[in-house]
PDB file of C-alpha atoms and ligand atoms in Angstrom:
ATOM      1  CA  MET A 166       0.000   0.000   0.000  1.00 97.00           C
ATOM      2  CA  LYS A 167       1.438   3.393  -1.009  1.00 97.00           C
ATOM      3  CA  LEU A 168       0.671   6.036   1.610  1.00 97.00           C
ATOM      4  CA  ASP A 169      -0.498   9.536   0.717  1.00 98.00           C
ATOM      5  CA  GLU A 170       0.321  12.246   3.274  1.00 98.00           C
ATOM      6  CA  LEU A 171      -2.692  14.341   2.229  1.00 98.00           C
ATOM      7  CA  VAL A 172      -5.100  11.481   2.876  1.00 98.00           C
ATOM      8  CA  ILE A 173      -3.570  11.060   6.330  1.00 98.00           C
ATOM      9  CA  THR A 174      -3.903  14.784   7.062  1.00 98.00           C
ATOM     10  CA  LYS A 175      -7.516  14.932   5.823  1.00 98.00           C
ATOM     11  CA  ALA A 176      -8.449  11.867   7.879  1.00 98.00           C
ATOM     12  CA  ILE A 177      -7.090  13.439  11.069  1.00 98.00           C
ATOM     13  CA  VAL A 178      -8.650  16.858  10.483  1.00 98.00           C
ATOM     14  CA  GLU A 179     -12.058  15.507   9.420  1.00 98.00           C
ATOM     15  CA  GLY A 180     -12.170  12.955  12.227  1.00 98.00           C
ATOM     16  CA  TYR A 181     -11.320  15.536  14.874  1.00 98.00           C
ATOM     17  CA  PHE A 182     -13.769  18.129  13.566  1.00 97.00           C
ATOM     18  CA  LYS A 183     -16.581  15.584  13.521  1.00 98.00           C
ATOM     19  CA  LYS A 184     -15.923  14.975  17.232  1.00 97.00           C
ATOM     20  CA  LEU A 185     -15.721  18.676  17.950  1.00 97.00           C
ATOM     21  CA  MET A 186     -18.922  19.548  16.052  1.00 98.00           C
ATOM     22  CA  ASN A 187     -20.759  16.668  17.691  1.00 98.00           C
ATOM     23  CA  CYS A 188     -19.837  17.989  21.138  1.00 98.00           C
ATOM     24  CA  LEU A 189     -20.840  21.639  20.827  1.00 98.00           C
ATOM     25  CA  GLU A 190     -24.074  20.946  22.731  1.00 98.00           C
ATOM     26  CA  LEU A 191     -23.820  18.478  25.579  1.00 98.00           C
ATOM     27  CA  ASP A 192     -25.794  17.138  28.467  1.00 98.00           C
ATOM     28  CA  VAL A 193     -22.743  17.244  30.723  1.00 99.00           C
ATOM     29  CA  ALA A 194     -19.261  18.741  30.302  1.00 99.00           C
ATOM     30  CA  ILE A 195     -16.627  17.412  32.691  1.00 99.00           C
ATOM     31  CA  VAL A 196     -13.481  19.393  33.376  1.00 99.00           C
ATOM     32  CA  GLY A 197     -10.522  17.255  34.405  1.00 98.00           C
ATOM     33  CA  GLY A 198      -9.775  13.621  33.642  1.00 98.00           C
ATOM     34  CA  GLY A 199      -8.576  12.378  37.026  1.00 98.00           C
ATOM     35  CA  PRO A 200     -10.284   9.434  38.741  1.00 98.00           C
ATOM     36  CA  SER A 201     -13.420  11.380  39.713  1.00 98.00           C
ATOM     37  CA  GLY A 202     -13.884  12.891  36.240  1.00 99.00           C
ATOM     38  CA  LEU A 203     -13.339   9.556  34.508  1.00 99.00           C
ATOM     39  CA  VAL A 204     -15.908   7.745  36.671  1.00 99.00           C
ATOM     40  CA  ALA A 205     -18.440  10.547  36.176  1.00 99.00           C
ATOM     41  CA  ALA A 206     -17.896  10.359  32.407  1.00 99.00           C
ATOM     42  CA  LEU A 207     -18.306   6.590  32.445  1.00 98.00           C
ATOM     43  CA  GLU A 208     -21.533   6.635  34.475  1.00 98.00           C
ATOM     44  CA  LEU A 209     -23.130   9.467  32.466  1.00 98.00           C
ATOM     45  CA  ALA A 210     -22.226   7.858  29.148  1.00 98.00           C
ATOM     46  CA  LYS A 211     -23.538   4.489  30.335  1.00 98.00           C
ATOM     47  CA  ALA A 212     -26.844   6.221  31.111  1.00 98.00           C
ATOM     48  CA  GLY A 213     -26.990   7.426  27.491  1.00 98.00           C
ATOM     49  CA  LYS A 214     -26.149  11.077  28.163  1.00 98.00           C
ATOM     50  CA  LYS A 215     -24.097  13.142  25.774  1.00 98.00           C
ATOM     51  CA  VAL A 216     -20.944  13.805  27.739  1.00 98.00           C
ATOM     52  CA  ALA A 217     -17.504  15.171  26.960  1.00 98.00           C
ATOM     53  CA  LEU A 218     -14.486  15.435  29.211  1.00 99.00           C
ATOM     54  CA  TYR A 219     -11.868  18.172  28.789  1.00 98.00           C
ATOM     55  CA  GLU A 220      -8.367  17.437  30.019  1.00 98.00           C
ATOM     56  CA  ARG A 221      -5.554  19.973  30.048  1.00 98.00           C
ATOM     57  CA  LYS A 222      -2.749  17.456  29.691  1.00 98.00           C
ATOM     58  CA  LEU A 223      -2.007  15.023  26.877  1.00 98.00           C
ATOM     59  CA  SER A 224      -3.055  12.104  29.044  1.00 98.00           C
ATOM     60  CA  VAL A 225      -6.054  11.679  31.310  1.00 98.00           C
ATOM     61  CA  GLY A 226      -5.646   9.982  34.686  1.00 98.00           C
ATOM     62  CA  GLY A 227      -4.646  12.987  36.802  1.00 98.00           C
ATOM     63  CA  GLY A 228      -3.003  11.922  40.028  1.00 97.00           C
ATOM     64  CA  MET A 229      -3.849   8.244  39.691  1.00 98.00           C
ATOM     65  CA  TRP A 230      -0.966   7.123  37.455  1.00 97.00           C
ATOM     66  CA  GLY A 231       1.589   7.725  40.188  1.00 96.00           C
ATOM     67  CA  GLY A 232      -0.238   5.891  43.012  1.00 95.00           C
ATOM     68  CA  GLY A 233       1.635   7.172  46.061  1.00 93.00           C
ATOM     69  CA  MET A 234       5.001   8.888  45.554  1.00 95.00           C
ATOM     70  CA  LEU A 235       5.355   7.257  42.126  1.00 96.00           C
ATOM     71  CA  PHE A 236       4.738   3.726  43.410  1.00 97.00           C
ATOM     72  CA  ASN A 237       2.201   2.862  40.723  1.00 97.00           C
ATOM     73  CA  GLU A 238      -0.152   0.979  42.982  1.00 97.00           C
ATOM     74  CA  ILE A 239      -3.372   2.474  44.319  1.00 97.00           C
ATOM     75  CA  VAL A 240      -5.207   1.699  47.525  1.00 97.00           C
ATOM     76  CA  ILE A 241      -8.983   1.709  47.677  1.00 97.00           C
ATOM     77  CA  GLN A 242     -11.347   0.893  50.489  1.00 97.00           C
ATOM     78  CA  HIS A 243     -14.168  -1.649  50.489  1.00 97.00           C
ATOM     79  CA  GLU A 244     -16.891   0.840  49.491  1.00 97.00           C
ATOM     80  CA  ALA A 245     -15.195   1.631  46.162  1.00 98.00           C
ATOM     81  CA  LYS A 246     -14.194  -1.909  45.192  1.00 98.00           C
ATOM     82  CA  GLU A 247     -17.285  -2.439  43.052  1.00 98.00           C
ATOM     83  CA  ILE A 248     -16.487   0.539  40.797  1.00 98.00           C
ATOM     84  CA  LEU A 249     -13.115  -0.834  39.724  1.00 98.00           C
ATOM     85  CA  GLU A 250     -14.229  -4.465  39.622  1.00 98.00           C
ATOM     86  CA  GLY A 251     -17.280  -3.401  37.626  1.00 98.00           C
ATOM     87  CA  VAL A 252     -15.047  -2.263  34.765  1.00 98.00           C
ATOM     88  CA  GLY A 253     -12.794  -5.308  35.017  1.00 98.00           C
ATOM     89  CA  VAL A 254      -9.813  -3.959  36.973  1.00 98.00           C
ATOM     90  CA  ASN A 255      -8.018  -6.639  38.958  1.00 98.00           C
ATOM     91  CA  VAL A 256      -8.631  -5.596  42.575  1.00 98.00           C
ATOM     92  CA  ARG A 257      -6.557  -7.471  45.174  1.00 98.00           C
ATOM     93  CA  PRO A 258      -7.435  -7.700  48.871  1.00 98.00           C
ATOM     94  CA  TYR A 259      -4.674  -6.406  51.138  1.00 98.00           C
ATOM     95  CA  GLU A 260      -3.787  -8.279  54.336  1.00 98.00           C
ATOM     96  CA  VAL A 261      -5.787  -5.777  56.432  1.00 98.00           C
ATOM     97  CA  GLU A 262      -9.519  -6.293  56.015  1.00 98.00           C
ATOM     98  CA  GLY A 263     -11.377  -3.700  53.926  1.00 97.00           C
ATOM     99  CA  TYR A 264      -8.289  -2.432  52.058  1.00 98.00           C
ATOM    100  CA  TYR A 265      -7.613  -3.350  48.438  1.00 98.00           C
ATOM    101  CA  THR A 266      -4.905  -2.504  45.939  1.00 98.00           C
ATOM    102  CA  ALA A 267      -4.857  -2.256  42.159  1.00 98.00           C
ATOM    103  CA  ASP A 268      -2.319  -1.413  39.498  1.00 98.00           C
ATOM    104  CA  SER A 269      -2.695   2.308  38.838  1.00 98.00           C
ATOM    105  CA  VAL A 270      -1.895   1.996  35.129  1.00 98.00           C
ATOM    106  CA  GLU A 271      -4.529  -0.695  34.721  1.00 98.00           C
ATOM    107  CA  ALA A 272      -7.055   1.397  36.680  1.00 98.00           C
ATOM    108  CA  VAL A 273      -6.545   4.580  34.610  1.00 98.00           C
ATOM    109  CA  SER A 274      -6.428   2.841  31.251  1.00 98.00           C
ATOM    110  CA  THR A 275      -9.433   0.617  31.944  1.00 98.00           C
ATOM    111  CA  LEU A 276     -11.634   3.431  33.281  1.00 98.00           C
ATOM    112  CA  THR A 277     -10.653   5.586  30.284  1.00 98.00           C
ATOM    113  CA  SER A 278     -11.347   2.855  27.775  1.00 98.00           C
ATOM    114  CA  LYS A 279     -14.709   1.969  29.337  1.00 98.00           C
ATOM    115  CA  ALA A 280     -15.783   5.636  29.427  1.00 98.00           C
ATOM    116  CA  VAL A 281     -14.934   6.125  25.746  1.00 98.00           C
ATOM    117  CA  LYS A 282     -16.541   2.847  24.715  1.00 98.00           C
ATOM    118  CA  ALA A 283     -19.676   3.815  26.657  1.00 98.00           C
ATOM    119  CA  GLY A 284     -19.886   6.936  24.470  1.00 98.00           C
ATOM    120  CA  ALA A 285     -18.011   9.688  26.343  1.00 98.00           C
ATOM    121  CA  THR A 286     -15.793  11.911  24.181  1.00 98.00           C
ATOM    122  CA  ILE A 287     -12.463  12.909  25.667  1.00 98.00           C
ATOM    123  CA  PHE A 288     -10.721  16.058  24.470  1.00 98.00           C
ATOM    124  CA  ASN A 289      -7.150  16.051  25.692  1.00 98.00           C
ATOM    125  CA  ALA A 290      -4.729  18.976  25.509  1.00 98.00           C
ATOM    126  CA  LEU A 291      -7.627  21.421  25.924  1.00 98.00           C
ATOM    127  CA  SER A 292      -7.907  23.720  28.929  1.00 98.00           C
ATOM    128  CA  VAL A 293     -11.095  25.176  30.310  1.00 98.00           C
ATOM    129  CA  GLU A 294     -10.536  28.818  31.150  1.00 97.00           C
ATOM    130  CA  ASP A 295     -14.032  30.154  31.815  1.00 98.00           C
ATOM    131  CA  VAL A 296     -17.739  29.319  31.970  1.00 98.00           C
ATOM    132  CA  VAL A 297     -20.747  30.534  29.989  1.00 98.00           C
ATOM    133  CA  VAL A 298     -23.656  31.870  32.053  1.00 97.00           C
ATOM    134  CA  ASP A 299     -27.244  32.346  30.838  1.00 96.00           C
ATOM    135  CA  ASP A 300     -29.645  35.228  31.558  1.00 96.00           C
ATOM    136  CA  GLU A 301     -30.703  33.618  34.870  1.00 95.00           C
ATOM    137  CA  GLU A 302     -27.035  33.449  35.911  1.00 95.00           C
ATOM    138  CA  ARG A 303     -26.982  29.670  35.609  1.00 98.00           C
ATOM    139  CA  ILE A 304     -23.885  28.046  34.118  1.00 98.00           C
ATOM    140  CA  ASN A 305     -24.679  26.537  30.735  1.00 97.00           C
ATOM    141  CA  GLY A 306     -21.371  26.185  28.985  1.00 98.00           C
ATOM    142  CA  LEU A 307     -17.585  26.256  28.991  1.00 98.00           C
ATOM    143  CA  VAL A 308     -14.927  28.384  27.386  1.00 98.00           C
ATOM    144  CA  VAL A 309     -12.034  26.276  26.104  1.00 98.00           C
ATOM    145  CA  ASN A 310      -8.709  26.804  24.442  1.00 98.00           C
ATOM    146  CA  TRP A 311      -5.712  24.706  23.433  1.00 98.00           C
ATOM    147  CA  THR A 312      -3.386  24.046  26.351  1.00 98.00           C
ATOM    148  CA  ALA A 313      -0.531  24.872  23.982  1.00 98.00           C
ATOM    149  CA  VAL A 314      -1.958  28.379  23.548  1.00 98.00           C
ATOM    150  CA  GLU A 315      -2.199  28.757  27.323  1.00 96.00           C
ATOM    151  CA  MET A 316       1.372  27.500  27.820  1.00 98.00           C
ATOM    152  CA  ALA A 317       2.799  29.754  25.130  1.00 98.00           C
ATOM    153  CA  GLY A 318       0.946  32.748  26.549  1.00 97.00           C
ATOM    154  CA  LEU A 319      -0.433  33.532  23.087  1.00 98.00           C
ATOM    155  CA  HIS A 320      -3.176  36.095  22.730  1.00 97.00           C
ATOM    156  CA  VAL A 321      -5.728  33.796  21.050  1.00 98.00           C
ATOM    157  CA  ASP A 322      -9.457  33.908  21.730  1.00 98.00           C
ATOM    158  CA  PRO A 323     -11.043  30.690  23.014  1.00 98.00           C
ATOM    159  CA  LEU A 324     -14.196  28.912  21.760  1.00 97.00           C
ATOM    160  CA  SER A 325     -17.336  27.896  23.676  1.00 98.00           C
ATOM    161  CA  ILE A 326     -19.547  24.851  24.096  1.00 98.00           C
ATOM    162  CA  HIS A 327     -23.015  24.576  25.629  1.00 98.00           C
ATOM    163  CA  CYS A 328     -24.140  22.035  28.212  1.00 98.00           C
ATOM    164  CA  LYS A 329     -26.869  21.422  30.782  1.00 98.00           C
ATOM    165  CA  TYR A 330     -24.397  20.749  33.607  1.00 98.00           C
ATOM    166  CA  VAL A 331     -20.689  21.182  34.257  1.00 98.00           C
ATOM    167  CA  ILE A 332     -18.663  19.028  36.646  1.00 99.00           C
ATOM    168  CA  ASP A 333     -15.497  20.602  38.036  1.00 99.00           C
ATOM    169  CA  ALA A 334     -13.196  17.610  38.557  1.00 98.00           C
ATOM    170  CA  THR A 335      -9.973  19.606  38.310  1.00 98.00           C
ATOM    171  CA  GLY A 336      -8.470  18.341  41.586  1.00 97.00           C
ATOM    172  CA  HIS A 337      -6.812  20.418  44.287  1.00 95.00           C
ATOM    173  CA  ASP A 338      -6.931  23.645  42.243  1.00 96.00           C
ATOM    174  CA  THR A 339     -10.728  23.508  41.724  1.00 98.00           C
ATOM    175  CA  GLU A 340     -10.237  25.673  38.654  1.00 98.00           C
ATOM    176  CA  VAL A 341     -13.777  26.101  37.353  1.00 98.00           C
ATOM    177  CA  VAL A 342     -15.159  27.008  40.765  1.00 98.00           C
ATOM    178  CA  ARG A 343     -12.270  29.431  41.181  1.00 98.00           C
ATOM    179  CA  VAL A 344     -13.298  31.293  38.027  1.00 98.00           C
ATOM    180  CA  VAL A 345     -16.909  31.529  39.251  1.00 98.00           C
ATOM    181  CA  ALA A 346     -15.811  32.655  42.731  1.00 98.00           C
ATOM    182  CA  ARG A 347     -13.626  35.363  41.220  1.00 97.00           C
ATOM    183  CA  LYS A 348     -16.343  36.719  38.939  1.00 96.00           C
ATOM    184  CA  MET A 349     -19.273  36.322  41.330  1.00 96.00           C
ATOM    185  CA  PRO A 350     -17.837  36.628  44.854  1.00 97.00           C
ATOM    186  CA  GLY A 351     -19.961  35.341  47.701  1.00 98.00           C
ATOM    187  CA  ARG A 352     -22.331  33.366  45.463  1.00 98.00           C
ATOM    188  CA  LEU A 353     -21.109  29.764  45.914  1.00 98.00           C
ATOM    189  CA  PHE A 354     -23.258  27.308  47.913  1.00 98.00           C
ATOM    190  CA  THR A 355     -20.518  27.068  50.561  1.00 98.00           C
ATOM    191  CA  ALA A 356     -20.565  28.324  54.154  1.00 97.00           C
ATOM    192  CA  THR A 357     -18.947  31.639  53.222  1.00 97.00           C
ATOM    193  CA  GLY A 358     -20.139  31.852  49.631  1.00 98.00           C
ATOM    194  CA  ASN A 359     -16.503  31.586  48.551  1.00 97.00           C
ATOM    195  CA  ILE A 360     -13.950  28.779  48.203  1.00 98.00           C
ATOM    196  CA  GLU A 361     -13.249  27.365  51.674  1.00 97.00           C
ATOM    197  CA  GLY A 362      -9.852  25.873  50.758  1.00 96.00           C
ATOM    198  CA  GLU A 363      -8.387  22.460  51.409  1.00 93.00           C
ATOM    199  CA  LYS A 364      -7.410  21.623  55.001  1.00 93.00           C
ATOM    200  CA  PHE A 365      -4.541  19.454  56.384  1.00 93.00           C
ATOM    201  CA  MET A 366      -4.354  15.769  55.511  1.00 90.00           C
ATOM    202  CA  SER A 367      -6.795  13.482  57.323  1.00 90.00           C
ATOM    203  CA  PRO A 368      -7.586  10.483  55.127  1.00 87.00           C
ATOM    204  CA  ASP A 369     -10.550   9.016  57.012  1.00 89.00           C
ATOM    205  CA  ARG A 370     -12.444  12.313  57.333  1.00 91.00           C
ATOM    206  CA  ALA A 371     -11.402  13.424  53.876  1.00 92.00           C
ATOM    207  CA  GLU A 372     -12.622  10.298  52.123  1.00 91.00           C
ATOM    208  CA  LYS A 373     -16.040  10.597  53.766  1.00 91.00           C
ATOM    209  CA  LEU A 374     -16.289  14.361  53.276  1.00 94.00           C
ATOM    210  CA  THR A 375     -15.352  14.073  49.618  1.00 96.00           C
ATOM    211  CA  ILE A 376     -18.634  12.256  49.056  1.00 96.00           C
ATOM    212  CA  VAL A 377     -20.640  14.719  51.181  1.00 97.00           C
ATOM    213  CA  ASN A 378     -18.978  17.650  49.404  1.00 97.00           C
ATOM    214  CA  THR A 379     -19.769  16.280  45.946  1.00 98.00           C
ATOM    215  CA  ARG A 380     -22.714  18.485  45.050  1.00 98.00           C
ATOM    216  CA  GLU A 381     -23.924  21.520  43.210  1.00 98.00           C
ATOM    217  CA  VAL A 382     -21.854  24.549  44.165  1.00 98.00           C
ATOM    218  CA  PHE A 383     -23.434  27.108  41.825  1.00 98.00           C
ATOM    219  CA  PRO A 384     -26.476  26.746  39.549  1.00 98.00           C
ATOM    220  CA  GLY A 385     -25.433  24.295  36.826  1.00 98.00           C
ATOM    221  CA  LEU A 386     -22.024  23.519  38.362  1.00 98.00           C
ATOM    222  CA  TYR A 387     -21.131  20.395  40.382  1.00 98.00           C
ATOM    223  CA  VAL A 388     -17.827  19.654  42.060  1.00 98.00           C
ATOM    224  CA  ALA A 389     -16.312  16.178  42.303  1.00 98.00           C
ATOM    225  CA  GLY A 390     -13.138  14.608  43.650  1.00 97.00           C
ATOM    226  CA  MET A 391     -10.499  16.702  45.342  1.00 96.00           C
ATOM    227  CA  ALA A 392     -12.116  19.838  43.909  1.00 98.00           C
ATOM    228  CA  ALA A 393     -15.130  19.106  46.130  1.00 97.00           C
ATOM    229  CA  ASN A 394     -12.986  19.135  49.263  1.00 95.00           C
ATOM    230  CA  ALA A 395     -11.042  22.202  48.188  1.00 97.00           C
ATOM    231  CA  THR A 396     -14.296  24.042  47.482  1.00 98.00           C
ATOM    232  CA  PHE A 397     -16.156  23.087  50.649  1.00 97.00           C
ATOM    233  CA  GLY A 398     -13.151  23.062  52.995  1.00 96.00           C
ATOM    234  CA  GLY A 399     -12.529  19.335  53.508  1.00 93.00           C
ATOM    235  CA  PRO A 400      -9.115  17.927  54.426  1.00 93.00           C
ATOM    236  CA  ARG A 401      -6.750  16.410  51.828  1.00 88.00           C
ATOM    237  CA  MET A 402      -6.718  12.651  51.875  1.00 85.00           C
ATOM    238  CA  GLY A 403      -3.363  11.315  50.781  1.00 83.00           C
ATOM    239  CA  PRO A 404      -2.874   8.394  48.433  1.00 88.00           C
ATOM    240  CA  ILE A 405      -6.172   6.561  48.695  1.00 95.00           C
ATOM    241  CA  PHE A 406      -8.504   6.707  45.723  1.00 97.00           C
ATOM    242  CA  GLY A 407     -11.839   5.199  46.759  1.00 97.00           C
ATOM    243  CA  GLY A 408     -13.348   8.568  47.659  1.00 97.00           C
ATOM    244  CA  MET A 409     -12.413   9.964  44.237  1.00 97.00           C
ATOM    245  CA  LEU A 410     -14.132   7.090  42.432  1.00 98.00           C
ATOM    246  CA  LEU A 411     -17.238   7.251  44.638  1.00 98.00           C
ATOM    247  CA  SER A 412     -17.373  11.024  44.231  1.00 98.00           C
ATOM    248  CA  GLY A 413     -17.429  10.787  40.421  1.00 98.00           C
ATOM    249  CA  ALA A 414     -20.226   8.236  40.660  1.00 98.00           C
ATOM    250  CA  LYS A 415     -22.218  10.481  43.011  1.00 98.00           C
ATOM    251  CA  ALA A 416     -21.866  13.548  40.763  1.00 98.00           C
ATOM    252  CA  ALA A 417     -23.150  11.480  37.834  1.00 98.00           C
ATOM    253  CA  ARG A 418     -26.044  10.093  39.901  1.00 98.00           C
ATOM    254  CA  GLU A 419     -27.130  13.534  41.111  1.00 98.00           C
ATOM    255  CA  ILE A 420     -27.055  15.015  37.625  1.00 98.00           C
ATOM    256  CA  LEU A 421     -28.891  12.004  36.207  1.00 98.00           C
ATOM    257  CA  SER A 422     -31.680  12.594  38.712  1.00 98.00           C
ATOM    258  CA  LYS A 423     -32.159  16.044  37.134  1.00 98.00           C
ATOM    259  CA  ILE A 424     -31.823  15.445  33.384  1.00 95.00           C
TER     260      ILE A 424
HETATM  261  O1  48F B 186      -6.071  15.829  40.410  1.00 53.08           O
HETATM  262  P1  48F B 186      -6.881  14.815  39.694  1.00 53.08           P
HETATM  263  O2  48F B 186      -6.389  13.428  39.685  1.00 53.08           O
HETATM  264  O3  48F B 186      -8.398  14.943  40.223  1.00 53.08           O
HETATM  265  P2  48F B 186      -9.325  14.058  41.178  1.00 53.08           P
HETATM  266  O4  48F B 186     -10.236  13.253  40.341  1.00 53.08           O
HETATM  267  O5  48F B 186      -8.353  13.065  41.927  1.00 53.08           O
HETATM  268  C1  48F B 186      -7.433  13.495  42.888  1.00 53.08           C
HETATM  269  C2  48F B 186      -6.379  12.418  43.051  1.00 53.08           C
HETATM  270  O6  48F B 186      -5.707  12.173  41.855  1.00 53.08           O
HETATM  271  C3  48F B 186      -5.347  12.736  44.117  1.00 53.08           C
HETATM  272  C4  48F B 186      -5.905  12.593  45.464  1.00 53.08           C
HETATM  273  C5  48F B 186      -6.379  11.214  45.816  1.00 53.08           C
HETATM  274  O7  48F B 186      -5.969  10.924  47.044  1.00 53.08           O
HETATM  275  O8  48F B 186      -5.991  13.530  46.191  1.00 53.08           O
HETATM  276  O9  48F B 186      -4.818  14.042  43.919  1.00 53.08           O
HETATM  277  O10 48F B 186      -9.904  14.988  42.159  1.00 53.08           O
HETATM  278  O11 48F B 186      -7.082  15.262  38.179  1.00 53.08           O
HETATM  279  C6  48F B 186      -7.520  16.532  37.822  1.00 53.08           C
HETATM  280  C7  48F B 186      -7.280  16.705  36.328  1.00 53.08           C
HETATM  281  O12 48F B 186      -7.856  17.930  35.909  1.00 53.08           O
HETATM  282  C8  48F B 186      -7.009  18.506  34.928  1.00 53.08           C
HETATM  283  C9  48F B 186      -5.595  18.156  35.400  1.00 53.08           C
HETATM  284  O13 48F B 186      -4.674  18.202  34.328  1.00 53.08           O
HETATM  285  C10 48F B 186      -5.806  16.738  35.940  1.00 53.08           C
HETATM  286  O14 48F B 186      -5.557  15.754  34.969  1.00 53.08           O
HETATM  287  N1  48F B 186      -7.283  19.948  34.899  1.00 53.08           N
HETATM  288  C11 48F B 186      -7.056  20.848  35.895  1.00 53.08           C
HETATM  289  N2  48F B 186      -7.479  22.062  35.527  1.00 53.08           N
HETATM  290  C12 48F B 186      -7.981  21.945  34.270  1.00 53.08           C
HETATM  291  C13 48F B 186      -7.858  20.591  33.870  1.00 53.08           C
HETATM  292  C14 48F B 186      -8.566  22.850  33.332  1.00 53.08           C
HETATM  293  N3  48F B 186      -8.715  24.158  33.620  1.00 53.08           N
HETATM  294  N4  48F B 186      -8.967  22.377  32.123  1.00 53.08           N
HETATM  295  C15 48F B 186      -8.818  21.075  31.811  1.00 53.08           C
HETATM  296  N5  48F B 186      -8.270  20.157  32.672  1.00 53.08           N
END
């Protein structure tokens, strides 16, 4: 077979633009492809919703690839076992009851593959820099740009997409909520109306609070994963991932009950 470089180029451009055009109006837009974002994408896609996930980096997975301090093994607790086993990840019981471990590379790659096969579209190397707000001051879209543009500091206008709900799953930096808090101070559904900020590490409390804190934080905007704790003032949890997985599932469940 003789290869033609123009055919290759056209195939890439047309394929990408089909994905982009198909995702201009979504049920749910997820920002951040860490464990909580990936599980939310999987659950929403499984339920037949039109969902896209925007990830700043080239690869999704967030903080899960590196397990703890680059030891690529993750720990999960009993309550989250079903989520990983449900997608076929090999979950191994640890010698202390209720604790399980899994290979972090297998966990990220399997969750990603299952989310995409369920119908979620993942846009990597795109950064979300702002939200779109309707006349009732409800969030109904995202403003996105190439990460490369952001990194180069180029003065290039972004583009927008519309959606019924946004999930901020951007981790410790809680980036989408931060934009909303900056532009509409005092309006978040937190104790102070602003971002409460992450507290010191306390894994047991943090894992439980991550689930409690997974909720709507502004009309149309949910927080999941570490962003939920950073927004509502929960502690950081250290290298255990069950709360992240359960949080993504809860965000999906809550949104599904509304759309
Ligand atoms: O941090 P991250 O893995 O989020 P998570 O789902 O999980 C947290 C754990 O990994 C770990 C932990 C568990 O004990 O505490 O930290 O809460 O993934 C967040 C992803 O969001 C991307 C970022 O590159 C990362 O992959 N991200 C952050 N800001 C943006 C973004 C943005 N503005 N636009 C697009 N992606």
